[in-house]
């Protein structure tokens, strides 16, 4: 007979700031955060020639990934990409997720 030993919930979200899009996916086992992955994409614009003339086309350029899993944080960004701003955003994302998972404070009764 099948006995369920765990149940995982996956949550997706995004942060858009300073021309970058951070695609966030995190997994929960109950209320425990088991992993958080964050793909980093940069918004780029280019001029292309069309039959109607030049047009500006926007697209996303993959920059890298940041994740925390099994107590380890790893960051892998394209060569030449400044790391510090992405670390700040990742730490903010980790803080926000932790706040979402924190138990609600108990109200004092009189």
N, CA, C and O atoms as a DFTB+ gen file, in Angstrom:
440 C
 N C O
     1  1       0.842      -1.177       0.000
     2  2       0.000       0.000       0.000
     3  2       0.892       1.246       0.000
     4  3       1.890       1.299       0.719
     5  1       0.542       2.207      -0.777
     6  2       1.318       3.449      -0.875
     7  2       1.180       4.262       0.404
     8  3       0.074       4.513       0.881
     9  1       2.302       4.662       0.941
    10  2       2.328       5.534       2.108
    11  2       3.037       6.825       1.701
    12  3       4.215       6.804       1.346
    13  1       2.335       7.920       1.752
    14  2       2.925       9.209       1.388
    15  2       3.929       9.621       2.455
    16  3       3.605       9.663       3.642
    17  1       5.141       9.922       2.026
    18  2       6.192      10.318       2.965
    19  2       6.496      11.806       2.904
    20  3       7.062      12.365       3.843
    21  1       6.128      12.440       1.819
    22  2       6.292      13.893       1.732
    23  2       5.446      14.425       0.586
    24  3       5.020      13.679      -0.297
    25  1       5.216      15.720       0.620
    26  2       4.445      16.388      -0.423
    27  2       5.120      17.722      -0.687
    28  3       5.337      18.506       0.237
    29  1       5.452      17.980      -1.938
    30  2       6.173      19.193      -2.299
    31  2       5.255      20.142      -3.059
    32  3       4.488      19.727      -3.928
    33  1       5.347      21.408      -2.719
    34  2       4.614      22.464      -3.402
    35  2       5.639      23.339      -4.113
    36  3       6.661      23.702      -3.530
    37  1       5.370      23.676      -5.365
    38  2       6.273      24.548      -6.115
    39  2       5.593      25.893      -6.328
    40  3       4.428      25.960      -6.720
    41  1       6.340      26.966      -6.064
    42  2       5.824      28.326      -6.204
    43  2       6.685      29.059      -7.218
    44  3       7.911      28.954      -7.189
    45  1       6.049      29.799      -8.113
    46  2       6.772      30.586      -9.126
    47  2       6.437      32.064      -8.967
    48  3       5.316      32.435      -8.617
    49  1       7.434      32.889      -9.231
    50  2       7.239      34.329      -9.172
    51  2       8.332      35.016      -9.962
    52  3       9.176      34.360     -10.572
    53  1       8.316      36.329      -9.949
    54  2       9.357      37.066     -10.648
    55  2       9.591      38.417     -10.001
    56  3       8.710      38.991      -9.362
    57  1      10.801      38.901     -10.187
    58  2      11.189      40.237      -9.756
    59  2      11.757      40.920     -10.993
    60  3      12.602      40.352     -11.685
    61  1      11.302      42.128     -11.271
    62  2      11.842      42.897     -12.384
    63  2      12.411      44.182     -11.805
    64  3      11.693      44.970     -11.190
    65  1      13.719      44.386     -12.009
    66  2      14.377      45.566     -11.479
    67  2      15.632      45.883     -12.283
    68  3      16.348      44.975     -12.706
    69  1      15.894      47.146     -12.488
    70  2      17.117      47.620     -13.142
    71  2      17.425      46.917     -14.458
    72  3      18.585      46.626     -14.750
    73  1      16.393      46.643     -15.256
    74  2      16.594      46.037     -16.567
    75  2      16.801      44.529     -16.545
    76  3      17.130      43.932     -17.570
    77  1      16.611      43.911     -15.386
    78  2      16.764      42.462     -15.259
    79  2      15.456      41.836     -14.809
    80  3      14.662      42.452     -14.098
    81  1      15.250      40.600     -15.237
    82  2      14.081      39.820     -14.819
    83  2      14.597      38.577     -14.110
    84  3      15.362      37.795     -14.675
    85  1      14.167      38.406     -12.865
    86  2      14.562      37.268     -12.039
    87  2      13.365      36.330     -11.951
    88  3      12.366      36.651     -11.309
    89  1      13.468      35.170     -12.598
    90  2      12.403      34.174     -12.569
    91  2      12.663      33.252     -11.383
    92  3      13.630      32.490     -11.382
    93  1      11.805      33.325     -10.386
    94  2      12.020      32.624      -9.130
    95  2      11.097      31.405      -9.041
    96  3       9.898      31.496      -9.308
    97  1      11.676      30.272      -8.664
    98  2      10.915      29.061      -8.390
    99  2      11.425      28.497      -7.078
   100  3      12.623      28.274      -6.909
   101  1      10.503      28.267      -6.146
   102  2      10.930      27.625      -4.905
   103  2       9.993      26.485      -4.551
   104  3       8.814      26.479      -4.907
   105  1      10.564      25.515      -3.832
   106  2       9.816      24.314      -3.456
   107  2       9.707      24.219      -1.947
   108  3      10.643      24.535      -1.214
   109  1       8.547      23.778      -1.506
   110  2       8.268      23.613      -0.081
   111  2       7.851      22.178       0.186
   112  3       7.114      21.568      -0.589
   113  1       8.336      21.661       1.294
   114  2       7.851      20.396       1.822
   115  2       7.143      20.788       3.114
   116  3       7.783      20.999       4.144
   117  1       5.824      20.882       3.049
   118  2       5.073      21.476       4.168
   119  2       5.379      22.963       4.183
   120  3       5.130      23.654       3.195
   121  1       5.912      23.466       5.283
   122  2       6.321      24.873       5.386
   123  2       7.839      25.024       5.284
   124  3       8.366      26.124       5.449
   125  1       8.546      23.916       5.011
   126  2      10.007      23.949       4.942
   127  2      10.458      24.234       3.512
   128  3      10.066      23.533       2.578
   129  1      11.287      25.269       3.346
   130  2      11.868      25.608       2.054
   131  2      12.938      24.580       1.724
   132  3      13.912      24.442       2.464
   133  1      12.767      23.850       0.614
   134  2      13.749      22.831       0.245
   135  2      14.715      23.318      -0.824
   136  3      15.861      22.872      -0.870
   137  1      14.262      24.234      -1.689
   138  2      15.156      24.798      -2.698
   139  2      14.547      26.069      -3.270
   140  3      13.331      26.258      -3.255
   141  1      15.417      26.935      -3.772
   142  2      14.978      28.136      -4.465
   143  2      15.939      28.380      -5.624
   144  3      17.151      28.469      -5.433
   145  1      15.385      28.487      -6.812
   146  2      16.172      28.731      -8.025
   147  2      15.736      30.069      -8.616
   148  3      14.560      30.430      -8.573
   149  1      16.692      30.786      -9.159
   150  2      16.414      32.105      -9.701
   151  2      17.174      32.279     -11.016
   152  3      18.388      32.480     -11.011
   153  1      16.459      32.201     -12.141
   154  2      17.076      32.469     -13.441
   155  2      17.144      33.976     -13.650
   156  3      16.189      34.695     -13.357
   157  1      18.273      34.446     -14.155
   158  2      18.487      35.875     -14.362
   159  2      18.521      36.152     -15.864
   160  3      19.298      35.548     -16.604
   161  1      17.665      37.075     -16.298
   162  2      17.607      37.483     -17.696
   163  2      17.709      38.995     -17.788
   164  3      17.185      39.717     -16.940
   165  1      18.386      39.464     -18.819
   166  2      18.554      40.896     -19.036
   167  2      17.693      41.329     -20.215
   168  3      17.655      40.671     -21.255
   169  1      17.007      42.443     -20.031
   170  2      16.190      42.999     -21.100
   171  2      17.117      43.696     -22.093
   172  3      17.896      44.572     -21.717
   173  1      17.028      43.303     -23.356
   174  2      17.849      43.922     -24.392
   175  2      16.948      44.420     -25.514
   176  3      15.909      43.829     -25.808
   177  1      17.364      45.510     -26.128
   178  2      16.634      46.090     -27.252
   179  2      17.571      46.168     -28.444
   180  3      18.759      46.456     -28.302
   181  1      17.018      45.907     -29.618
   182  2      17.817      46.050     -30.832
   183  2      16.947      46.592     -31.955
   184  3      15.737      46.371     -31.996
   185  1      17.595      47.302     -32.857
   186  2      16.917      47.848     -34.017
   187  2      16.962      46.814     -35.139
   188  3      18.029      46.297     -35.471
   189  1      15.813      46.518     -35.715
   190  2      15.756      45.599     -36.848
   191  2      15.059      46.301     -38.010
   192  3      14.176      47.137     -37.820
   193  1      15.474      45.942     -39.189
   194  2      14.893      46.516     -40.403
   195  2      13.681      45.681     -40.796
   196  3      13.779      44.462     -40.934
   197  1      12.540      46.341     -40.977
   198  2      11.317      45.668     -41.401
   199  2      10.810      46.364     -42.658
   200  3      11.302      47.438     -43.004
   201  1       9.840      45.776     -43.346
   202  2       9.280      46.454     -44.532
   203  2       8.713      47.838     -44.202
   204  3       8.639      48.700     -45.077
   205  1       8.312      48.056     -42.942
   206  2       7.763      49.347     -42.528
   207  2       8.851      50.307     -42.040
   208  3       8.555      51.440     -41.661
   209  1      10.106      49.858     -42.048
   210  2      11.202      50.689     -41.541
   211  2      11.845      50.043     -40.327
   212  3      11.585      48.881     -40.014
   213  1      12.685      50.809     -39.651
   214  2      13.357      50.276     -38.464
   215  2      12.381      50.149     -37.303
   216  3      11.562      51.033     -37.052
   217  1      12.489      49.038     -36.613
   218  2      11.647      48.769     -35.455
   219  2      12.550      48.367     -34.290
   220  3      13.575      47.715     -34.489
   221  1      12.166      48.758     -33.080
   222  2      12.889      48.325     -31.893
   223  2      12.229      47.060     -31.373
   224  3      11.023      47.026     -31.128
   225  1      13.042      46.017     -31.208
   226  2      12.553      44.732     -30.722
   227  2      13.212      44.460     -29.375
   228  3      14.431      44.558     -29.238
   229  1      12.393      44.118     -28.381
   230  2      12.920      43.795     -27.060
   231  2      12.897      42.290     -26.861
   232  3      11.964      41.606     -27.281
   233  1      13.950      41.782     -26.208
   234  2      14.019      40.360     -25.909
   235  2      14.751      40.164     -24.585
   236  3      15.243      41.120     -23.986
   237  1      14.814      38.928     -24.144
   238  2      15.475      38.573     -22.888
   239  2      16.759      37.807     -23.214
   240  3      16.746      36.863     -24.004
   241  1      17.858      38.221     -22.600
   242  2      19.140      37.560     -22.756
   243  2      19.458      36.839     -21.454
   244  3      19.505      37.461     -20.392
   245  1      19.679      35.518     -21.533
   246  2      19.984      34.733     -20.336
   247  2      21.327      35.174     -19.776
   248  3      22.326      35.211     -20.496
   249  1      21.350      35.511     -18.476
   250  2      22.559      35.971     -17.798
   251  2      23.123      34.889     -16.888
   252  3      24.341      34.758     -16.763
   253  1      22.241      34.105     -16.245
   254  2      22.730      33.057     -15.362
   255  2      21.673      32.563     -14.396
   256  3      20.479      32.809     -14.565
   257  1      22.153      31.846     -13.358
   258  2      21.259      31.268     -12.363
   259  2      21.861      31.445     -10.973
   260  3      23.078      31.414     -10.795
   261  1      20.986      31.628     -10.006
   262  2      21.380      31.668      -8.596
   263  2      20.438      30.708      -7.883
   264  3      19.241      30.673      -8.172
   265  1      20.974      29.937      -6.960
   266  2      20.086      29.043      -6.225
   267  2      20.616      28.718      -4.849
   268  3      21.803      28.852      -4.553
   269  1      19.675      28.280      -4.013
   270  2      19.983      27.799      -2.669
   271  2      19.291      26.452      -2.541
   272  3      18.087      26.321      -2.760
   273  1      20.094      25.450      -2.178
   274  2      19.559      24.104      -2.052
   275  2      20.427      23.337      -1.068
   276  3      21.654      23.430      -1.120
   277  1      19.809      22.588      -0.180
   278  2      20.524      21.773       0.811
   279  2      21.533      22.594       1.608
   280  3      22.626      22.120       1.918
   281  1      21.159      23.826       1.936
   282  2      22.021      24.677       2.756
   283  2      23.159      25.351       2.013
   284  3      23.990      26.014       2.634
   285  1      23.217      25.198       0.700
   286  2      24.279      25.813      -0.099
   287  2      23.707      26.834      -1.069
   288  3      22.653      26.617      -1.667
   289  1      24.416      27.952      -1.220
   290  2      24.056      28.964      -2.210
   291  2      25.075      28.901      -3.336
   292  3      26.275      28.775      -3.093
   293  1      24.586      28.990      -4.574
   294  2      25.483      29.017      -5.725
   295  2      25.002      30.073      -6.706
   296  3      23.805      30.281      -6.899
   297  1      25.976      30.730      -7.318
   298  2      25.688      31.761      -8.309
   299  2      26.553      31.481      -9.525
   300  3      27.768      31.321      -9.406
   301  1      25.935      31.423     -10.679
   302  2      26.645      31.203     -11.925
   303  2      26.142      32.226     -12.933
   304  3      25.019      32.123     -13.425
   305  1      26.978      33.214     -13.238
   306  2      26.611      34.280     -14.171
   307  2      27.570      34.282     -15.354
   308  3      28.703      33.810     -15.255
   309  1      27.102      34.815     -16.461
   310  2      27.948      34.933     -17.646
   311  2      29.203      35.735     -17.330
   312  3      29.170      36.665     -16.524
   313  1      30.293      35.373     -17.961
   314  2      31.551      36.090     -17.784
   315  2      31.345      37.565     -18.134
   316  3      30.720      37.897     -19.142
   317  1      31.876      38.430     -17.294
   318  2      31.761      39.866     -17.521
   319  2      30.555      40.503     -16.848
   320  3      30.446      41.728     -16.791
   321  1      29.651      39.674     -16.338
   322  2      28.465      40.201     -15.642
   323  2      28.854      40.580     -14.217
   324  3      29.481      39.792     -13.510
   325  1      28.480      41.781     -13.801
   326  2      28.762      42.250     -12.437
   327  2      27.945      41.417     -11.454
   328  3      26.722      41.338     -11.572
   329  1      28.610      40.801     -10.492
   330  2      27.949      39.868      -9.569
   331  2      27.214      40.572      -8.425
   332  3      26.117      40.156      -8.050
   333  1      27.800      41.622      -7.873
   334  2      27.279      42.253      -6.649
   335  2      25.806      42.653      -6.724
   336  3      25.063      42.346      -5.792
   337  1      25.343      43.323      -7.785
   338  2      23.919      43.710      -7.804
   339  2      22.978      42.507      -7.772
   340  3      21.897      42.581      -7.188
   341  1      23.384      41.404      -8.396
   342  2      22.534      40.213      -8.426
   343  2      22.490      39.528      -7.056
   344  3      21.457      38.990      -6.656
   345  1      23.611      39.553      -6.350
   346  2      23.645      38.989      -4.990
   347  2      22.686      39.764      -4.089
   348  3      21.970      39.165      -3.286
   349  1      22.667      41.090      -4.216
   350  2      21.760      41.914      -3.405
   351  2      20.308      41.526      -3.682
   352  3      19.521      41.361      -2.750
   353  1      19.955      41.379      -4.952
   354  2      18.575      41.008      -5.308
   355  2      18.266      39.603      -4.789
   356  3      17.185      39.368      -4.249
   357  1      19.199      38.673      -4.948
   358  2      18.967      37.293      -4.488
   359  2      18.768      37.240      -2.983
   360  3      17.879      36.538      -2.501
   361  1      19.580      37.969      -2.236
   362  2      19.425      37.999      -0.781
   363  2      18.073      38.602      -0.395
   364  3      17.451      38.157       0.569
   365  1      17.617      39.608      -1.139
   366  2      16.297      40.202      -0.872
   367  2      15.192      39.178      -1.149
   368  3      14.232      39.070      -0.386
   369  1      15.337      38.437      -2.236
   370  2      14.351      37.400      -2.564
   371  2      14.318      36.346      -1.449
   372  3      13.241      35.942      -1.009
   373  1      15.490      35.904      -0.997
   374  2      15.549      34.924       0.092
   375  2      14.870      35.453       1.350
   376  3      14.159      34.712       2.029
   377  1      15.086      36.733       1.667
   378  2      14.455      37.336       2.847
   379  2      12.942      37.390       2.707
   380  3      12.213      37.095       3.654
   381  1      12.471      37.770       1.522
   382  2      11.027      37.853       1.304
   383  2      10.369      36.481       1.397
   384  3       9.295      36.349       1.984
   385  1      11.002      35.459       0.824
   386  2      10.444      34.109       0.893
   387  2      10.427      33.637       2.349
   388  3       9.441      33.054       2.801
   389  1      11.514      33.886       3.082
   390  2      11.562      33.494       4.498
   391  2      10.451      34.180       5.284
   392  3       9.833      33.558       6.147
   393  1      10.190      35.457       4.995
   394  2       9.128      36.188       5.688
   395  2       7.755      35.589       5.373
   396  3       6.887      35.514       6.242
   397  1       7.570      35.164       4.124
   398  2       6.296      34.543       3.749
   399  2       6.067      33.228       4.489
   400  3       4.931      32.866       4.798
   401  1       7.151      32.523       4.767
   402  2       7.044      31.212       5.402
   403  2       7.049      31.275       6.926
   404  3       6.717      30.297       7.596
   405  1       7.428      32.429       7.468
   406  2       7.489      32.574       8.930
   407  2       6.092      32.471       9.522
   408  3       5.132      32.968       8.932
   409  1       5.966      31.835      10.677
   410  2       4.652      31.753      11.301
   411  2       4.158      33.147      11.702
   412  3       4.945      34.008      12.096
   413  1       2.886      33.344      11.597
   414  2       2.299      34.624      11.971
   415  2       2.461      34.835      13.469
   416  3       2.297      33.897      14.249
   417  1       2.782      36.060      13.877
   418  2       2.923      36.321      15.316
   419  2       1.606      36.113      16.044
   420  3       0.537      36.413      15.512
   421  1       1.687      35.614      17.224
   422  2       0.498      35.372      18.033
   423  2       0.106      36.678      18.701
   424  3       0.941      37.352      19.306
   425  1      -1.175      37.034      18.587
   426  2      -1.659      38.259      19.203
   427  2      -1.878      38.044      20.690
   428  3      -2.418      37.026      21.123
   429  1      -1.451      39.012      21.438
   430  2      -1.642      38.936      22.897
   431  2      -3.102      39.196      23.227
   432  3      -3.734      40.071      22.635
   433  1      -3.627      38.446      24.161
   434  2      -5.015      38.647      24.596
   435  2      -5.012      39.206      26.019
   436  3      -4.114      38.929      26.814
   437  1      -6.017      39.981      26.309
   438  2      -6.132      40.597      27.644
   439  2      -7.187      39.909      28.452
   440  3      -7.429      40.284      29.599
